Backbone as JSON Lines, residues from 0, in Angstrom:
{"i":0,"aa":"M","n":[50.4,49.36,-75.47],"ca":[49.55,48.73,-76.47],"c":[48.16,48.52,-75.89]}
{"i":1,"aa":"R","n":[47.16,48.79,-76.66],"ca":[45.77,48.61,-76.25],"c":[45.25,47.24,-76.67]}
{"i":2,"aa":"K","n":[44.28,46.75,-75.91],"ca":[43.61,45.49,-76.25],"c":[42.16,45.83,-76.57]}
{"i":3,"aa":"N","n":[41.64,45.33,-77.66],"ca":[40.26,45.56,-78.06],"c":[39.36,44.48,-77.48]}
{"i":4,"aa":"F","n":[38.21,44.91,-76.94],"ca":[37.26,43.97,-76.34],"c":[35.96,43.89,-77.12]}
{"i":5,"aa":"G","n":[35.8,44.71,-78.12],"ca":[34.53,44.75,-78.83],"c":[33.51,45.53,-78.02]}
{"i":6,"aa":"A","n":[32.26,45.41,-78.39],"ca":[31.18,46.14,-77.71],"c":[30.82,45.41,-76.42]}
{"i":7,"aa":"K","n":[31.24,46.0,-75.29],"ca":[30.96,45.43,-73.97],"c":[30.53,46.55,-73.03]}
{"i":8,"aa":"P","n":[29.77,46.23,-72.0],"ca":[29.35,47.26,-71.04],"c":[30.42,47.57,-70.0]}
{"i":9,"aa":"V","n":[31.55,48.09,-70.44],"ca":[32.63,48.46,-69.53],"c":[32.55,49.97,-69.33]}
{"i":10,"aa":"F","n":[32.07,50.37,-68.17],"ca":[31.8,51.78,-67.89],"c":[31.93,51.98,-66.39]}
{"i":11,"aa":"F","n":[32.81,52.89,-65.99],"ca":[33.04,53.1,-64.56],"c":[32.85,54.57,-64.2]}
{"i":12,"aa":"P","n":[32.36,54.91,-63.03],"ca":[31.68,53.99,-62.12],"c":[30.23,53.79,-62.55]}
{"i":13,"aa":"M","n":[29.7,52.63,-62.27],"ca":[28.31,52.3,-62.55],"c":[27.61,52.18,-61.19]}
{"i":14,"aa":"P","n":[26.83,53.22,-60.81],"ca":[26.23,53.19,-59.48],"c":[25.25,52.04,-59.32]}
{"i":15,"aa":"V","n":[25.16,51.53,-58.11],"ca":[24.18,50.51,-57.78],"c":[22.95,51.25,-57.29]}
{"i":16,"aa":"L","n":[21.88,51.15,-58.05],"ca":[20.65,51.88,-57.77],"c":[19.56,50.93,-57.32]}
{"i":17,"aa":"I","n":[18.82,51.32,-56.3],"ca":[17.71,50.52,-55.82],"c":[16.43,51.26,-56.2]}
{"i":18,"aa":"V","n":[15.63,50.63,-57.06],"ca":[14.41,51.23,-57.57],"c":[13.23,50.74,-56.74]}
{"i":19,"aa":"G","n":[12.51,51.66,-56.14],"ca":[11.38,51.32,-55.28],"c":[10.05,51.68,-55.93]}
{"i":20,"aa":"T","n":[9.08,50.79,-55.79],"ca":[7.73,51.02,-56.33],"c":[6.69,50.41,-55.39]}
{"i":21,"aa":"Y","n":[5.45,50.79,-55.64],"ca":[4.31,50.12,-55.03],"c":[3.53,49.43,-56.14]}
{"i":22,"aa":"G","n":[3.02,48.22,-55.83],"ca":[2.12,47.54,-56.74],"c":[0.75,48.19,-56.68]}
{"i":23,"aa":"E","n":[-0.11,47.79,-57.59],"ca":[-1.47,48.35,-57.6],"c":[-2.21,48.08,-56.3]}
{"i":24,"aa":"D","n":[-1.83,46.99,-55.6],"ca":[-2.47,46.66,-54.32],"c":[-1.74,47.29,-53.13]}
{"i":25,"aa":"G","n":[-0.71,48.11,-53.42],"ca":[0.03,48.79,-52.35],"c":[1.23,48.03,-51.82]}
{"i":26,"aa":"T","n":[1.5,46.83,-52.36],"ca":[2.65,46.05,-51.93],"c":[3.94,46.73,-52.4]}
{"i":27,"aa":"P","n":[4.88,47.0,-51.48],"ca":[6.13,47.62,-51.88],"c":[7.07,46.61,-52.55]}
{"i":28,"aa":"D","n":[7.87,47.13,-53.45],"ca":[8.86,46.31,-54.15],"c":[10.11,47.16,-54.36]}
{"i":29,"aa":"A","n":[11.24,46.5,-54.47],"ca":[12.49,47.18,-54.8],"c":[13.37,46.21,-55.58]}
{"i":30,"aa":"M","n":[14.12,46.77,-56.51],"ca":[15.07,45.96,-57.28],"c":[16.39,46.7,-57.41]}
{"i":31,"aa":"N","n":[17.44,45.94,-57.61],"ca":[18.78,46.46,-57.82],"c":[18.94,46.68,-59.32]}
{"i":32,"aa":"A","n":[19.38,47.87,-59.71],"ca":[19.57,48.19,-61.12],"c":[20.88,48.95,-61.29]}
{"i":33,"aa":"A","n":[21.82,48.37,-62.02],"ca":[23.1,49.04,-62.23],"c":[23.1,49.85,-63.53]}
{"i":34,"aa":"W","n":[22.1,49.69,-64.37],"ca":[22.08,50.35,-65.66],"c":[21.3,51.65,-65.57]}
{"i":35,"aa":"G","n":[21.93,52.69,-65.03],"ca":[21.23,53.96,-64.9],"c":[22.2,55.12,-64.83]}
{"i":36,"aa":"C","n":[21.67,56.3,-65.18],"ca":[22.49,57.52,-65.14],"c":[21.57,58.74,-65.22]}
{"i":37,"aa":"L","n":[22.14,59.91,-64.92],"ca":[21.42,61.15,-65.16],"c":[21.44,61.42,-66.65]}
{"i":38,"aa":"C","n":[20.33,61.91,-67.19],"ca":[20.3,62.23,-68.62],"c":[19.93,63.69,-68.85]}
{"i":39,"aa":"A","n":[19.62,64.41,-67.8],"ca":[19.33,65.85,-67.82],"c":[19.39,66.31,-66.37]}
{"i":40,"aa":"P","n":[19.46,67.61,-66.12],"ca":[19.54,68.07,-64.73],"c":[18.4,67.58,-63.84]}
{"i":41,"aa":"N","n":[17.22,67.33,-64.41],"ca":[16.09,66.88,-63.6],"c":[15.53,65.54,-64.09]}
{"i":42,"aa":"Q","n":[16.34,64.76,-64.81],"ca":[15.87,63.48,-65.31],"c":[16.95,62.41,-65.16]}
{"i":43,"aa":"L","n":[16.47,61.18,-64.99],"ca":[17.38,60.05,-65.0],"c":[16.87,59.02,-65.98]}
{"i":44,"aa":"S","n":[17.77,58.17,-66.39],"ca":[17.44,57.12,-67.35],"c":[17.9,55.79,-66.75]}
{"i":45,"aa":"L","n":[17.03,54.81,-66.81],"ca":[17.32,53.45,-66.36],"c":[17.0,52.5,-67.51]}
{"i":46,"aa":"F","n":[17.62,51.36,-67.5],"ca":[17.31,50.32,-68.47],"c":[16.84,49.1,-67.71]}
{"i":47,"aa":"L","n":[15.52,48.84,-67.79],"ca":[14.88,47.77,-67.03],"c":[14.0,46.96,-67.97]}
{"i":48,"aa":"S","n":[14.23,45.67,-68.04],"ca":[13.41,44.84,-68.92],"c":[11.97,44.76,-68.41]}
{"i":49,"aa":"A","n":[11.06,44.64,-69.36],"ca":[9.63,44.71,-69.07],"c":[9.15,43.6,-68.14]}
{"i":50,"aa":"G","n":[9.87,42.5,-68.0],"ca":[9.43,41.39,-67.17],"c":[9.54,41.64,-65.67]}
{"i":51,"aa":"H","n":[10.24,42.7,-65.28],"ca":[10.38,42.98,-63.85],"c":[9.06,43.46,-63.24]}
{"i":52,"aa":"R","n":[8.76,42.99,-62.03],"ca":[7.59,43.48,-61.3],"c":[7.69,45.0,-61.11]}
{"i":53,"aa":"T","n":[8.9,45.49,-60.87],"ca":[9.13,46.92,-60.69],"c":[8.61,47.71,-61.89]}
{"i":54,"aa":"V","n":[8.86,47.22,-63.09],"ca":[8.41,47.92,-64.31],"c":[6.89,47.91,-64.37]}
{"i":55,"aa":"K","n":[6.28,46.77,-64.09],"ca":[4.82,46.69,-64.08],"c":[4.25,47.7,-63.08]}
{"i":56,"aa":"N","n":[4.86,47.77,-61.89],"ca":[4.4,48.68,-60.85],"c":[4.53,50.14,-61.26]}
{"i":57,"aa":"L","n":[5.69,50.52,-61.77],"ca":[5.88,51.93,-62.08],"c":[5.06,52.37,-63.27]}
{"i":58,"aa":"L","n":[4.77,51.45,-64.19],"ca":[3.87,51.79,-65.29],"c":[2.45,52.02,-64.76]}
{"i":59,"aa":"A","n":[2.03,51.23,-63.79],"ca":[0.7,51.37,-63.22],"c":[0.58,52.64,-62.36]}
{"i":60,"aa":"K","n":[1.61,52.95,-61.6],"ca":[1.56,54.07,-60.66],"c":[2.12,55.38,-61.24]}
{"i":61,"aa":"G","n":[2.97,55.27,-62.27],"ca":[3.59,56.46,-62.84],"c":[4.62,57.09,-61.93]}
{"i":62,"aa":"A","n":[5.15,56.31,-60.98],"ca":[6.08,56.86,-60.01],"c":[7.03,55.78,-59.51]}
{"i":63,"aa":"F","n":[8.2,56.23,-59.03],"ca":[9.19,55.32,-58.47],"c":[10.23,56.15,-57.71]}
{"i":64,"aa":"T","n":[10.99,55.48,-56.88],"ca":[12.12,56.11,-56.2],"c":[13.4,55.41,-56.63]}
{"i":65,"aa":"V","n":[14.5,56.14,-56.58],"ca":[15.81,55.57,-56.87],"c":[16.73,55.97,-55.72]}
{"i":66,"aa":"S","n":[17.24,54.97,-55.02],"ca":[18.17,55.2,-53.93],"c":[19.53,54.63,-54.3]}
{"i":67,"aa":"M","n":[20.57,55.24,-53.8],"ca":[21.91,54.71,-54.04],"c":[22.23,53.68,-52.96]}
{"i":68,"aa":"A","n":[22.63,52.5,-53.4],"ca":[23.04,51.48,-52.45],"c":[24.35,51.91,-51.79]}
{"i":69,"aa":"T","n":[24.49,51.56,-50.53],"ca":[25.68,51.93,-49.77],"c":[26.43,50.67,-49.34]}
{"i":70,"aa":"A","n":[27.69,50.88,-48.95],"ca":[28.49,49.75,-48.49],"c":[27.83,49.07,-47.29]}
{"i":71,"aa":"K","n":[27.27,49.87,-46.4],"ca":[26.61,49.32,-45.2],"c":[25.42,48.43,-45.57]}
{"i":72,"aa":"E","n":[24.72,48.75,-46.65],"ca":[23.51,48.02,-47.05],"c":[23.76,47.1,-48.25]}
{"i":73,"aa":"L","n":[25.01,46.7,-48.46],"ca":[25.38,45.88,-49.61],"c":[24.59,44.57,-49.67]}
{"i":74,"aa":"V","n":[24.48,43.85,-48.57],"ca":[23.84,42.52,-48.58],"c":[22.37,42.62,-49.0]}
{"i":75,"aa":"P","n":[21.53,43.46,-48.36],"ca":[20.15,43.54,-48.83],"c":[20.04,44.15,-50.23]}
{"i":76,"aa":"A","n":[20.95,45.05,-50.58],"ca":[20.92,45.63,-51.93],"c":[21.2,44.57,-52.98]}
{"i":77,"aa":"D","n":[22.13,43.69,-52.71],"ca":[22.42,42.59,-53.64],"c":[21.24,41.62,-53.69]}
{"i":78,"aa":"Y","n":[20.66,41.33,-52.53],"ca":[19.53,40.4,-52.45],"c":[18.37,40.84,-53.33]}
{"i":79,"aa":"V","n":[18.02,42.13,-53.31],"ca":[16.85,42.58,-54.1],"c":[17.15,42.55,-55.6]}
{"i":80,"aa":"G","n":[18.41,42.34,-55.95],"ca":[18.76,42.13,-57.35],"c":[18.81,40.67,-57.73]}
{"i":81,"aa":"M","n":[18.87,39.8,-56.74],"ca":[18.95,38.35,-56.98],"c":[17.59,37.69,-57.0]}
{"i":82,"aa":"V","n":[16.64,38.27,-56.29],"ca":[15.32,37.64,-56.11],"c":[14.27,38.5,-56.79]}
{"i":83,"aa":"S","n":[13.44,37.89,-57.57],"ca":[12.39,38.6,-58.29],"c":[11.1,38.65,-57.47]}
{"i":84,"aa":"A","n":[10.46,39.81,-57.47],"ca":[9.16,39.94,-56.8],"c":[8.09,39.15,-57.54]}
{"i":85,"aa":"N","n":[8.36,38.75,-58.77],"ca":[7.43,37.87,-59.49],"c":[7.39,36.5,-58.82]}
{"i":86,"aa":"D","n":[8.51,36.1,-58.2],"ca":[8.59,34.8,-57.53],"c":[8.43,34.91,-56.02]}
{"i":87,"aa":"V","n":[8.91,36.01,-55.44],"ca":[8.87,36.23,-53.99],"c":[8.27,37.62,-53.75]}
{"i":88,"aa":"P","n":[6.92,37.71,-53.74],"ca":[6.27,39.02,-53.64],"c":[6.64,39.83,-52.4]}
{"i":89,"aa":"D","n":[6.98,39.16,-51.3],"ca":[7.31,39.86,-50.06],"c":[8.82,39.9,-49.81]}
{"i":90,"aa":"K","n":[9.61,39.96,-50.88],"ca":[11.06,39.88,-50.75],"c":[11.64,40.98,-49.88]}
{"i":91,"aa":"L","n":[10.99,42.12,-49.77],"ca":[11.52,43.21,-48.96],"c":[11.54,42.87,-47.47]}
{"i":92,"aa":"E","n":[10.68,41.97,-47.02],"ca":[10.67,41.59,-45.61],"c":[12.01,41.02,-45.16]}
{"i":93,"aa":"K","n":[12.7,40.26,-46.03],"ca":[13.99,39.67,-45.68],"c":[15.1,40.71,-45.55]}
{"i":94,"aa":"T","n":[14.94,41.86,-46.18],"ca":[16.01,42.86,-46.17],"c":[16.15,43.55,-44.82]}
{"i":95,"aa":"G","n":[15.06,43.59,-44.05],"ca":[15.08,44.34,-42.8],"c":[14.92,45.83,-43.0]}
{"i":96,"aa":"W","n":[14.72,46.25,-44.25],"ca":[14.55,47.67,-44.55],"c":[13.2,48.17,-44.05]}
{"i":97,"aa":"H","n":[13.18,49.44,-43.65],"ca":[11.95,50.12,-43.22],"c":[11.57,51.12,-44.3]}
{"i":98,"aa":"L","n":[10.3,51.17,-44.6],"ca":[9.82,52.01,-45.69],"c":[8.83,53.05,-45.19]}
{"i":99,"aa":"H","n":[8.81,54.16,-45.88],"ca":[7.7,55.11,-45.72],"c":[7.38,55.68,-47.09]}
{"i":100,"aa":"K","n":[6.17,56.13,-47.26],"ca":[5.72,56.66,-48.54],"c":[6.33,58.04,-48.78]}
{"i":101,"aa":"S","n":[6.81,58.23,-49.99],"ca":[7.34,59.53,-50.39],"c":[6.24,60.58,-50.25]}
{"i":102,"aa":"E","n":[6.62,61.8,-49.9],"ca":[5.67,62.91,-49.84],"c":[5.37,63.45,-51.23]}
{"i":103,"aa":"F","n":[6.18,63.07,-52.22],"ca":[6.11,63.7,-53.54],"c":[5.61,62.8,-54.65]}
{"i":104,"aa":"V","n":[5.8,61.49,-54.52],"ca":[5.34,60.53,-55.54],"c":[4.79,59.29,-54.84]}
{"i":105,"aa":"D","n":[4.01,58.5,-55.57],"ca":[3.41,57.31,-55.0],"c":[4.39,56.14,-55.08]}
{"i":106,"aa":"A","n":[5.43,56.22,-54.25],"ca":[6.47,55.2,-54.22],"c":[7.13,55.21,-52.85]}
{"i":107,"aa":"P","n":[7.78,54.09,-52.47],"ca":[8.38,54.0,-51.14],"c":[9.79,54.6,-51.07]}
{"i":108,"aa":"V","n":[10.1,55.14,-49.9],"ca":[11.46,55.57,-49.57],"c":[12.01,54.53,-48.6]}
{"i":109,"aa":"I","n":[13.19,54.03,-48.86],"ca":[13.83,53.04,-47.99],"c":[14.68,53.81,-47.0]}
{"i":110,"aa":"E","n":[14.32,53.74,-45.74],"ca":[14.96,54.55,-44.71],"c":[16.45,54.24,-44.53]}
{"i":111,"aa":"E","n":[16.86,53.01,-44.73],"ca":[18.26,52.63,-44.55],"c":[19.17,53.12,-45.68]}
{"i":112,"aa":"L","n":[18.59,53.54,-46.79],"ca":[19.37,54.09,-47.9],"c":[19.24,55.61,-47.83]}
{"i":113,"aa":"P","n":[20.31,56.31,-47.44],"ca":[20.2,57.71,-47.04],"c":[20.01,58.74,-48.15]}
{"i":114,"aa":"L","n":[20.09,58.36,-49.41],"ca":[19.88,59.31,-50.51],"c":[18.86,58.73,-51.47]}
{"i":115,"aa":"T","n":[17.76,59.47,-51.7],"ca":[16.69,58.98,-52.55],"c":[16.25,60.05,-53.53]}
{"i":116,"aa":"L","n":[16.13,59.66,-54.8],"ca":[15.55,60.51,-55.84],"c":[14.12,60.04,-56.03]}
{"i":117,"aa":"E","n":[13.18,60.96,-55.88],"ca":[11.76,60.64,-55.99],"c":[11.3,61.09,-57.37]}
{"i":118,"aa":"C","n":[10.79,60.13,-58.16],"ca":[10.61,60.36,-59.59],"c":[9.2,60.07,-60.1]}
{"i":119,"aa":"R","n":[8.85,60.84,-61.12],"ca":[7.63,60.62,-61.89],"c":[8.04,60.02,-63.24]}
{"i":120,"aa":"L","n":[7.3,59.03,-63.69],"ca":[7.59,58.39,-64.97],"c":[7.34,59.38,-66.11]}
{"i":121,"aa":"V","n":[8.31,59.54,-66.97],"ca":[8.16,60.35,-68.18],"c":[7.8,59.44,-69.34]}
{"i":122,"aa":"R","n":[8.59,58.36,-69.52],"ca":[8.29,57.4,-70.59],"c":[9.04,56.1,-70.35]}
{"i":123,"aa":"Y","n":[8.5,55.05,-70.94],"ca":[9.15,53.75,-70.92],"c":[8.99,53.13,-72.28]}
{"i":124,"aa":"D","n":[10.08,52.65,-72.85],"ca":[10.07,51.99,-74.15],"c":[10.4,50.52,-73.95]}
{"i":125,"aa":"P","n":[9.4,49.63,-74.06],"ca":[9.66,48.21,-73.82],"c":[10.62,47.59,-74.84]}
{"i":126,"aa":"E","n":[10.73,48.2,-76.0],"ca":[11.64,47.67,-77.03],"c":[13.1,47.89,-76.65]}
{"i":127,"aa":"T","n":[13.43,49.1,-76.23],"ca":[14.81,49.41,-75.84],"c":[15.03,49.19,-74.34]}
{"i":128,"aa":"T","n":[13.98,49.06,-73.58],"ca":[13.94,48.93,-72.11],"c":[14.34,50.22,-71.41]}
{"i":129,"aa":"Q","n":[14.4,51.34,-72.14],"ca":[14.78,52.6,-71.52],"c":[13.59,53.24,-70.82]}
{"i":130,"aa":"L","n":[13.84,53.6,-69.59],"ca":[12.87,54.31,-68.76],"c":[13.46,55.69,-68.47]}
{"i":131,"aa":"V","n":[12.65,56.71,-68.6],"ca":[13.08,58.06,-68.24],"c":[12.15,58.55,-67.15]}
{"i":132,"aa":"G","n":[12.74,59.09,-66.1],"ca":[11.96,59.62,-64.99],"c":[12.35,61.06,-64.7]}
{"i":133,"aa":"E","n":[11.36,61.83,-64.29],"ca":[11.6,63.2,-63.86],"c":[11.85,63.2,-62.36]}
{"i":134,"aa":"I","n":[12.96,63.77,-61.94],"ca":[13.27,63.87,-60.53],"c":[12.47,65.03,-59.96]}
{"i":135,"aa":"V","n":[11.52,64.74,-59.07],"ca":[10.7,65.8,-58.49],"c":[11.17,66.19,-57.09]}
{"i":136,"aa":"N","n":[11.98,65.33,-56.48],"ca":[12.55,65.66,-55.17],"c":[13.74,64.74,-54.9]}
{"i":137,"aa":"V","n":[14.69,65.27,-54.19],"ca":[15.81,64.48,-53.67],"c":[15.77,64.64,-52.16]}
{"i":138,"aa":"S","n":[15.77,63.51,-51.46],"ca":[15.8,63.57,-49.99],"c":[17.05,62.85,-49.5]}
{"i":139,"aa":"A","n":[17.65,63.43,-48.45],"ca":[18.87,62.84,-47.9],"c":[18.82,62.93,-46.38]}
{"i":140,"aa":"E","n":[19.29,61.87,-45.75],"ca":[19.43,61.86,-44.3],"c":[20.52,62.85,-43.9]}
{"i":141,"aa":"E","n":[20.33,63.51,-42.79],"ca":[21.32,64.48,-42.32],"c":[22.68,63.84,-42.1]}
{"i":142,"aa":"S","n":[22.7,62.54,-41.82],"ca":[23.96,61.84,-41.55],"c":[24.91,61.82,-42.75]}
{"i":143,"aa":"V","n":[24.41,62.1,-43.96],"ca":[25.28,62.1,-45.15],"c":[25.53,63.51,-45.68]}
{"i":144,"aa":"L","n":[25.16,64.52,-44.89],"ca":[25.4,65.9,-45.3],"c":[26.71,66.39,-44.71]}
{"i":145,"aa":"G","n":[27.49,67.07,-45.55],"ca":[28.76,67.62,-45.12],"c":[28.59,68.96,-44.43]}
{"i":146,"aa":"E","n":[29.71,69.63,-44.2],"ca":[29.72,70.9,-43.48],"c":[28.9,71.99,-44.17]}
{"i":147,"aa":"K","n":[28.81,71.93,-45.49],"ca":[28.06,72.95,-46.24],"c":[26.59,72.58,-46.44]}
{"i":148,"aa":"G","n":[26.17,71.47,-45.82],"ca":[24.78,71.05,-45.95],"c":[24.47,70.31,-47.24]}
{"i":149,"aa":"Q","n":[25.47,69.95,-48.01],"ca":[25.3,69.21,-49.26],"c":[25.6,67.73,-49.03]}
{"i":150,"aa":"V","n":[25.09,66.88,-49.92],"ca":[25.39,65.46,-49.82],"c":[26.9,65.27,-50.0]}
{"i":151,"aa":"D","n":[27.51,64.55,-49.07],"ca":[28.94,64.28,-49.1],"c":[29.12,62.81,-49.49]}
{"i":152,"aa":"P","n":[29.69,62.54,-50.68],"ca":[29.85,61.15,-51.12],"c":[30.63,60.28,-50.14]}
{"i":153,"aa":"A","n":[31.58,60.85,-49.44],"ca":[32.35,60.07,-48.46],"c":[31.45,59.6,-47.31]}
{"i":154,"aa":"L","n":[30.53,60.46,-46.89],"ca":[29.61,60.08,-45.82],"c":[28.53,59.13,-46.33]}
{"i":155,"aa":"L","n":[28.11,59.32,-47.57],"ca":[27.1,58.44,-48.18],"c":[27.67,57.03,-48.36]}
{"i":156,"aa":"D","n":[28.91,56.93,-48.8],"ca":[29.6,55.65,-49.03],"c":[28.85,54.77,-50.03]}
{"i":157,"aa":"P","n":[28.54,55.33,-51.23],"ca":[27.82,54.55,-52.23],"c":[28.71,53.46,-52.83]}
{"i":158,"aa":"I","n":[28.07,52.42,-53.33],"ca":[28.82,51.36,-54.0],"c":[28.55,51.44,-55.5]}
{"i":159,"aa":"C","n":[29.51,50.93,-56.25],"ca":[29.42,50.86,-57.71],"c":[29.54,49.4,-58.13]}
{"i":160,"aa":"Y","n":[29.01,49.12,-59.31],"ca":[29.04,47.76,-59.84],"c":[30.17,47.63,-60.86]}
{"i":161,"aa":"D","n":[30.99,46.62,-60.71],"ca":[32.05,46.29,-61.66],"c":[31.55,45.1,-62.47]}
{"i":162,"aa":"S","n":[31.04,45.38,-63.67],"ca":[30.45,44.32,-64.49],"c":[31.49,43.35,-65.04]}
{"i":163,"aa":"E","n":[32.74,43.77,-65.12],"ca":[33.8,42.9,-65.62],"c":[34.12,41.77,-64.64]}
{"i":164,"aa":"N","n":[34.05,42.07,-63.35],"ca":[34.43,41.1,-62.33],"c":[33.29,40.7,-61.4]}
{"i":165,"aa":"S","n":[32.08,41.17,-61.68],"ca":[30.91,40.89,-60.84],"c":[31.19,41.2,-59.38]}
{"i":166,"aa":"Q","n":[31.66,42.43,-59.14],"ca":[31.98,42.87,-57.8],"c":[31.38,44.25,-57.53]}
{"i":167,"aa":"Y","n":[31.26,44.57,-56.26],"ca":[30.86,45.91,-55.84],"c":[32.09,46.64,-55.34]}
{"i":168,"aa":"L","n":[32.19,47.9,-55.66],"ca":[33.33,48.72,-55.27],"c":[32.86,49.97,-54.55]}
{"i":169,"aa":"R","n":[33.73,50.49,-53.68],"ca":[33.5,51.79,-53.05],"c":[34.1,52.87,-53.93]}
{"i":170,"aa":"L","n":[33.56,54.08,-53.83],"ca":[34.2,55.21,-54.5],"c":[35.47,55.56,-53.75]}
{"i":171,"aa":"G","n":[36.43,56.14,-54.44],"ca":[37.71,56.45,-53.85],"c":[37.81,57.83,-53.26]}
{"i":172,"aa":"E","n":[39.04,58.25,-53.08],"ca":[39.35,59.52,-52.44],"c":[39.26,60.69,-53.42]}
{"i":173,"aa":"V","n":[39.25,61.9,-52.89],"ca":[39.28,63.1,-53.71],"c":[40.67,63.19,-54.35]}
{"i":174,"aa":"V","n":[40.7,63.41,-55.68],"ca":[41.98,63.5,-56.38],"c":[42.18,64.85,-57.07]}
{"i":175,"aa":"G","n":[41.16,65.7,-57.04],"ca":[41.3,66.99,-57.69],"c":[40.08,67.85,-57.48]}
{"i":176,"aa":"N","n":[40.11,69.04,-58.08],"ca":[39.03,70.01,-57.96],"c":[38.47,70.35,-59.33]}
{"i":177,"aa":"A","n":[37.2,70.05,-59.54],"ca":[36.54,70.29,-60.82],"c":[36.48,71.77,-61.13]}
{"i":178,"aa":"F","n":[36.68,72.11,-62.39],"ca":[36.61,73.47,-62.91],"c":[37.65,74.38,-62.28]}
{"i":179,"aa":"R","n":[38.71,73.79,-61.74],"ca":[39.79,74.57,-61.16],"c":[41.16,74.01,-61.58]}
{"i":180,"aa":"D","n":[41.39,72.74,-61.38],"ca":[42.7,72.16,-61.64],"c":[43.11,72.26,-63.11]}
{"i":181,"aa":"G","n":[42.16,72.17,-64.02],"ca":[42.46,72.29,-65.44],"c":[42.93,73.68,-65.83]}
{"i":182,"aa":"G","n":[42.66,74.65,-64.98],"ca":[43.1,76.02,-65.23],"c":[44.61,76.14,-65.36]}
{"i":183,"aa":"A","n":[45.37,75.17,-64.85],"ca":[46.82,75.19,-64.98],"c":[47.28,75.13,-66.43]}
{"i":184,"aa":"L","n":[46.4,74.67,-67.32],"ca":[46.75,74.57,-68.74],"c":[46.3,75.8,-69.54]}
{"i":185,"aa":"K","n":[45.62,76.74,-68.9],"ca":[45.16,77.94,-69.63],"c":[46.31,78.86,-69.91]}
């Protein structure tokens, strides 16, 4: 028997994304955003309310980075979601993260987060809070690359947000092979 919950944001997995920007004065900022996904092969979509300093920054600069939070960096990743740069402009100092400017967009790359999507702003709708960005580069630390030179999720160890229980989860083990296992039904 099924139980109905009505319209709720129950969606798994929901990656924990860290959005990095620079302010007009060059001050770096980052926020935790769980409301995001790919919406095209070279685009991502985030839902960020207009009151965030991050939104003000990316509208001014037309650029931002999106990094996947990892289990190792859970504490600072959670912190940047708890504290607003509107109230604590230098909040990144407490994280211990090291930053460098992206080679492709005017936004920071967080060195401790090994996978970063470097994006150009396509559009932002303050009414729906939907932001669309064009991915112009993906950079990854060699430490998260597998034998074939591709990003290996097991080595990356990204965390996901469980909105039902307000918890962070790790991704699990490999359970099958895409575009192959279903062939048993052909």
